[in-house]
PDB file of C-alpha atoms in Angstrom:
ATOM      1  CA  MET A  27      93.815 113.133  98.962  1.00  0.00           C
ATOM      2  CA  LYS A  28      91.277 111.041  97.121  1.00  0.00           C
ATOM      3  CA  GLU A  29      87.807 109.840  98.029  1.00  0.00           C
ATOM      4  CA  ILE A  30      87.637 106.103  97.364  1.00  0.00           C
ATOM      5  CA  ILE A  31      84.121 105.337  98.640  1.00  0.00           C
ATOM      6  CA  PRO A  32      81.722 108.309  98.386  1.00  0.00           C
ATOM      7  CA  ASP A  33      81.021 109.819 101.835  1.00  0.00           C
ATOM      8  CA  THR A  34      82.605 106.779 103.499  1.00  0.00           C
ATOM      9  CA  ALA A  35      86.377 106.480 102.905  1.00  0.00           C
ATOM     10  CA  PHE A  36      89.402 108.339 101.542  1.00  0.00           C
ATOM     11  CA  ILE A  37      93.124 107.908 101.070  1.00  0.00           C
ATOM     12  CA  ALA A  38      95.615 110.732 101.759  1.00  0.00           C
ATOM     13  CA  PHE A  39      99.278 110.681 100.750  1.00  0.00           C
ATOM     14  CA  SER A  40     102.675 112.142 101.434  1.00  0.00           C
ATOM     15  CA  GLY A  41     105.946 111.459  99.686  1.00  0.00           C
ATOM     16  CA  ASP A  42     106.609 110.094  96.225  1.00  0.00           C
ATOM     17  CA  LYS A  43     103.887 111.109  93.715  1.00  0.00           C
ATOM     18  CA  GLU A  44     104.324 108.034  91.508  1.00  0.00           C
ATOM     19  CA  TYR A  45     103.796 105.753  94.515  1.00  0.00           C
ATOM     20  CA  ALA A  46     100.762 107.817  95.589  1.00  0.00           C
ATOM     21  CA  ASP A  47      99.217 107.435  92.127  1.00  0.00           C
ATOM     22  CA  MET A  48      99.881 103.683  92.195  1.00  0.00           C
ATOM     23  CA  ALA A  49      98.286 103.361  95.656  1.00  0.00           C
ATOM     24  CA  ALA A  50      95.226 105.404  94.595  1.00  0.00           C
ATOM     25  CA  ALA A  51      94.736 103.222  91.503  1.00  0.00           C
ATOM     26  CA  ALA A  52      95.110 100.056  93.601  1.00  0.00           C
ATOM     27  CA  ALA A  53      92.588 101.362  96.169  1.00  0.00           C
ATOM     28  CA  ASP A  54      90.053 102.120  93.413  1.00  0.00           C
ATOM     29  CA  THR A  55      90.438  98.628  91.952  1.00  0.00           C
ATOM     30  CA  LEU A  56      90.227  96.872  95.336  1.00  0.00           C
ATOM     31  CA  VAL A  57      87.128  98.850  96.392  1.00  0.00           C
ATOM     32  CA  LYS A  58      85.385  97.701  93.191  1.00  0.00           C
ATOM     33  CA  GLN A  59      86.347  94.109  94.049  1.00  0.00           C
ATOM     34  CA  GLY A  60      84.658  94.410  97.465  1.00  0.00           C
ATOM     35  CA  PHE A  61      87.752  94.548  99.685  1.00  0.00           C
ATOM     36  CA  THR A  62      87.372  96.070 103.166  1.00  0.00           C
ATOM     37  CA  LEU A  63      89.390  99.149 104.112  1.00  0.00           C
ATOM     38  CA  LYS A  64      91.787  97.055 106.166  1.00  0.00           C
ATOM     39  CA  GLU A  65      92.223  94.546 103.321  1.00  0.00           C
ATOM     40  CA  ILE A  66      92.940  97.410 100.907  1.00  0.00           C
ATOM     41  CA  ALA A  67      95.541  98.851 103.288  1.00  0.00           C
ATOM     42  CA  GLU A  68      97.150  95.419 103.800  1.00  0.00           C
ATOM     43  CA  SER A  69      97.305  94.817 100.058  1.00  0.00           C
ATOM     44  CA  ILE A  70      98.911  98.182  99.314  1.00  0.00           C
ATOM     45  CA  GLN A  71     101.307  97.805 102.259  1.00  0.00           C
ATOM     46  CA  SER A  72     102.288  94.369 101.006  1.00  0.00           C
ATOM     47  CA  SER A  73     103.011  95.670  97.514  1.00  0.00           C
ATOM     48  CA  PHE A  74     105.197  98.439  98.933  1.00  0.00           C
ATOM     49  CA  ASN A  75     107.105  95.934 101.053  1.00  0.00           C
ATOM     50  CA  ASN A  76     108.259  93.946  98.042  1.00  0.00           C
ATOM     51  CA  GLY A  77     111.884  94.575  97.134  1.00  0.00           C
ATOM     52  CA  SER A  78     111.488  97.193  94.396  1.00  0.00           C
ATOM     53  CA  PHE A  79     109.412  99.689  96.432  1.00  0.00           C
ATOM     54  CA  THR A  80     111.145  99.642  99.818  1.00  0.00           C
ATOM     55  CA  PHE A  81     112.989 102.764 100.877  1.00  0.00           C
ATOM     56  CA  GLN A  82     116.193 100.750 101.244  1.00  0.00           C
ATOM     57  CA  GLU A  83     115.983  99.744  97.570  1.00  0.00           C
ATOM     58  CA  CYS A  84     114.952 103.041  95.981  1.00  0.00           C
ATOM     59  CA  GLU A  85     115.358 105.833  98.580  1.00  0.00           C
ATOM     60  CA  ARG A  86     111.889 107.181  97.681  1.00  0.00           C
ATOM     61  CA  THR A  87     109.544 107.587 100.640  1.00  0.00           C
ATOM     62  CA  PHE A  88     105.786 107.101 100.636  1.00  0.00           C
ATOM     63  CA  GLU A  89     103.134 107.195 103.348  1.00  0.00           C
ATOM     64  CA  ALA A  90      99.370 107.113 103.107  1.00  0.00           C
ATOM     65  CA  VAL A  91      96.415 107.078 105.452  1.00  0.00           C
ATOM     66  CA  LEU A  92      93.379 105.069 104.412  1.00  0.00           C
ATOM     67  CA  ALA A  93      90.469 106.183 106.609  1.00  0.00           C
ATOM     68  CA  GLY A  94      86.732 105.825 106.836  1.00  0.00           C
ATOM     69  CA  TYR A  95      83.960 103.602 108.087  1.00  0.00           C
ATOM     70  CA  SER A  96      83.572  99.866 107.674  1.00  0.00           C
ATOM     71  CA  GLN A  97      80.320  98.434 106.311  1.00  0.00           C
ATOM     72  CA  PHE A  98      79.385  97.951 109.997  1.00  0.00           C
ATOM     73  CA  GLY A  99      79.890 101.635 110.852  1.00  0.00           C
ATOM     74  CA  GLU A 100      83.249 101.199 112.618  1.00  0.00           C
ATOM     75  CA  ALA A 101      85.589 104.216 112.300  1.00  0.00           C
ATOM     76  CA  GLN A 102      89.103 103.207 111.322  1.00  0.00           C
ATOM     77  CA  TYR A 103      92.304 104.404 109.777  1.00  0.00           C
ATOM     78  CA  HIS A 104      95.319 102.530 108.511  1.00  0.00           C
ATOM     79  CA  ILE A 105      98.758 104.058 107.969  1.00  0.00           C
ATOM     80  CA  ILE A 106     100.737 102.431 105.170  1.00  0.00           C
ATOM     81  CA  SER A 107     104.325 103.149 104.190  1.00  0.00           C
ATOM     82  CA  ASN A 108     107.363 101.794 102.402  1.00  0.00           C
ATOM     83  CA  THR A 109     109.541 102.666 105.424  1.00  0.00           C
ATOM     84  CA  LYS A 110     107.686 101.043 108.349  1.00  0.00           C
ATOM     85  CA  PRO A 111     105.009  98.437 109.141  1.00  0.00           C
ATOM     86  CA  MET A 112     101.305  99.166 108.696  1.00  0.00           C
ATOM     87  CA  GLU A 113      99.519 100.654 111.709  1.00  0.00           C
ATOM     88  CA  SER A 114      95.745 100.385 112.259  1.00  0.00           C
ATOM     89  CA  TYR A 115      93.581 102.444 114.606  1.00  0.00           C
ATOM     90  CA  TYR A 116      89.916 102.167 115.536  1.00  0.00           C
ATOM     91  CA  PRO A 117      88.778 105.320 117.392  1.00  0.00           C
ATOM     92  CA  GLY A 118      85.885 104.656 119.736  1.00  0.00           C
ATOM     93  CA  GLN A 119      82.690 106.611 120.319  1.00  0.00           C
ATOM     94  CA  GLY A 120      83.534 110.253 121.051  1.00  0.00           C
ATOM     95  CA  GLU A 121      87.171 109.938 119.925  1.00  0.00           C
ATOM     96  CA  SER A 122      88.497 112.015 117.063  1.00  0.00           C
ATOM     97  CA  LEU A 123      90.175 110.713 113.928  1.00  0.00           C
ATOM     98  CA  TYR A 124      93.149 112.859 112.875  1.00  0.00           C
ATOM     99  CA  TYR A 125      96.688 112.204 111.775  1.00  0.00           C
ATOM    100  CA  ALA A 126      99.883 114.016 110.776  1.00  0.00           C
ATOM    101  CA  ASN A 127     103.000 112.331 109.418  1.00  0.00           C
ATOM    102  CA  GLY A 128     105.590 112.255 112.233  1.00  0.00           C
ATOM    103  CA  HIS A 129     105.705 112.880 115.983  1.00  0.00           C
ATOM    104  CA  GLU A 130     106.449 116.617 115.885  1.00  0.00           C
ATOM    105  CA  PRO A 131     103.825 117.432 113.197  1.00  0.00           C
ATOM    106  CA  MET A 132     101.269 115.331 115.111  1.00  0.00           C
ATOM    107  CA  GLN A 133     101.901 117.347 118.292  1.00  0.00           C
ATOM    108  CA  PHE A 134     101.552 120.576 116.322  1.00  0.00           C
ATOM    109  CA  LEU A 135      98.279 119.364 114.768  1.00  0.00           C
ATOM    110  CA  GLU A 136      96.944 118.453 118.218  1.00  0.00           C
ATOM    111  CA  ARG A 137      97.801 121.957 119.506  1.00  0.00           C
ATOM    112  CA  SER A 138      96.136 123.493 116.452  1.00  0.00           C
ATOM    113  CA  LEU A 139      92.994 121.431 117.044  1.00  0.00           C
ATOM    114  CA  MET A 140      92.908 122.455 120.718  1.00  0.00           C
ATOM    115  CA  MET A 141      93.394 126.114 119.755  1.00  0.00           C
ATOM    116  CA  HIS A 142      90.697 126.169 117.032  1.00  0.00           C
ATOM    117  CA  GLY A 143      88.447 123.427 118.400  1.00  0.00           C
ATOM    118  CA  MET A 144      87.176 120.375 116.603  1.00  0.00           C
ATOM    119  CA  GLY A 145      83.556 120.192 117.648  1.00  0.00           C
ATOM    120  CA  THR A 146      82.358 121.430 114.275  1.00  0.00           C
ATOM    121  CA  ILE A 147      83.473 120.964 110.679  1.00  0.00           C
ATOM    122  CA  SER A 148      84.427 124.642 110.371  1.00  0.00           C
ATOM    123  CA  GLN A 149      86.591 124.462 113.523  1.00  0.00           C
ATOM    124  CA  ALA A 150      88.418 121.365 112.251  1.00  0.00           C
ATOM    125  CA  GLN A 151      88.910 123.015 108.843  1.00  0.00           C
ATOM    126  CA  ALA A 152      90.340 126.150 110.493  1.00  0.00           C
ATOM    127  CA  ALA A 153      92.760 123.995 112.513  1.00  0.00           C
ATOM    128  CA  GLN A 154      93.785 122.113 109.363  1.00  0.00           C
ATOM    129  CA  ALA A 155      94.380 125.313 107.376  1.00  0.00           C
ATOM    130  CA  TYR A 156      96.457 126.796 110.215  1.00  0.00           C
ATOM    131  CA  PHE A 157      98.445 123.561 110.546  1.00  0.00           C
ATOM    132  CA  LEU A 158      99.194 123.386 106.803  1.00  0.00           C
ATOM    133  CA  HIS A 159     100.224 127.045 106.660  1.00  0.00           C
ATOM    134  CA  GLU A 160     102.542 126.734 109.666  1.00  0.00           C
ATOM    135  CA  ALA A 161     103.940 123.328 108.620  1.00  0.00           C
ATOM    136  CA  SER A 162     104.840 124.678 105.186  1.00  0.00           C
ATOM    137  CA  GLU A 163     107.237 127.091 106.888  1.00  0.00           C
ATOM    138  CA  TYR A 164     109.535 124.280 108.084  1.00  0.00           C
ATOM    139  CA  ILE A 165     108.635 121.197 106.035  1.00  0.00           C
ATOM    140  CA  PRO A 166     109.565 121.326 102.330  1.00  0.00           C
ATOM    141  CA  ASN A 167     106.926 120.553  99.675  1.00  0.00           C
ATOM    142  CA  VAL A 168     103.912 120.690 102.005  1.00  0.00           C
ATOM    143  CA  ASN A 169     100.703 121.021 100.038  1.00  0.00           C
ATOM    144  CA  LYS A 170      99.003 124.075 101.574  1.00  0.00           C
ATOM    145  CA  GLN A 171      95.733 123.320  99.779  1.00  0.00           C
ATOM    146  CA  ALA A 172      93.397 121.907 102.441  1.00  0.00           C
ATOM    147  CA  CYS A 173      91.037 119.150 101.317  1.00  0.00           C
ATOM    148  CA  THR A 174      87.931 118.122 103.229  1.00  0.00           C
ATOM    149  CA  PHE A 175      85.829 114.984 103.060  1.00  0.00           C
ATOM    150  CA  ILE A 176      82.870 114.575 105.400  1.00  0.00           C
ATOM    151  CA  LEU A 177      82.452 110.922 106.201  1.00  0.00           C
ATOM    152  CA  LYS A 178      79.142 109.350 107.193  1.00  0.00           C
ATOM    153  CA  LYS A 179      78.440 106.042 108.879  1.00  0.00           C
ATOM    154  CA  ALA A 180      76.909 103.469 106.564  1.00  0.00           C
ATOM    155  CA  ASN A 181      74.258 102.434 109.090  1.00  0.00           C
TER     156      ASN A 181
END
């Protein structure tokens, strides 16, 4: 996980480390050039859809979530991958922003959040730590080190 705009946006990865490093470097460059979060996600997704980075060509998987607030204060997250099309979400007022890679892990994360709560930062962190610990039991190479960024609206 890497903060790309202080207190405003981050990018989190799973899969191939080389691809994650390339995506992080691209995000840093595009932020400095004034790209929006969605434009950054589209650019990275596009680069991973070219022939040399697709899963079919190299059998190396990569997925990332680019999340944060737009310059207008709109919460958003974009899921980019070399195995499927980009997905974008814009949670509304009172909706939570969370994501786990895959249907089964997402259901487990939702149960963890319901069990620990998510009304406070410490509750969400406890749910995340529990999720990572439990997920590492059945998913190989899960990073058990929880990372937290507290995002703030720009306006």
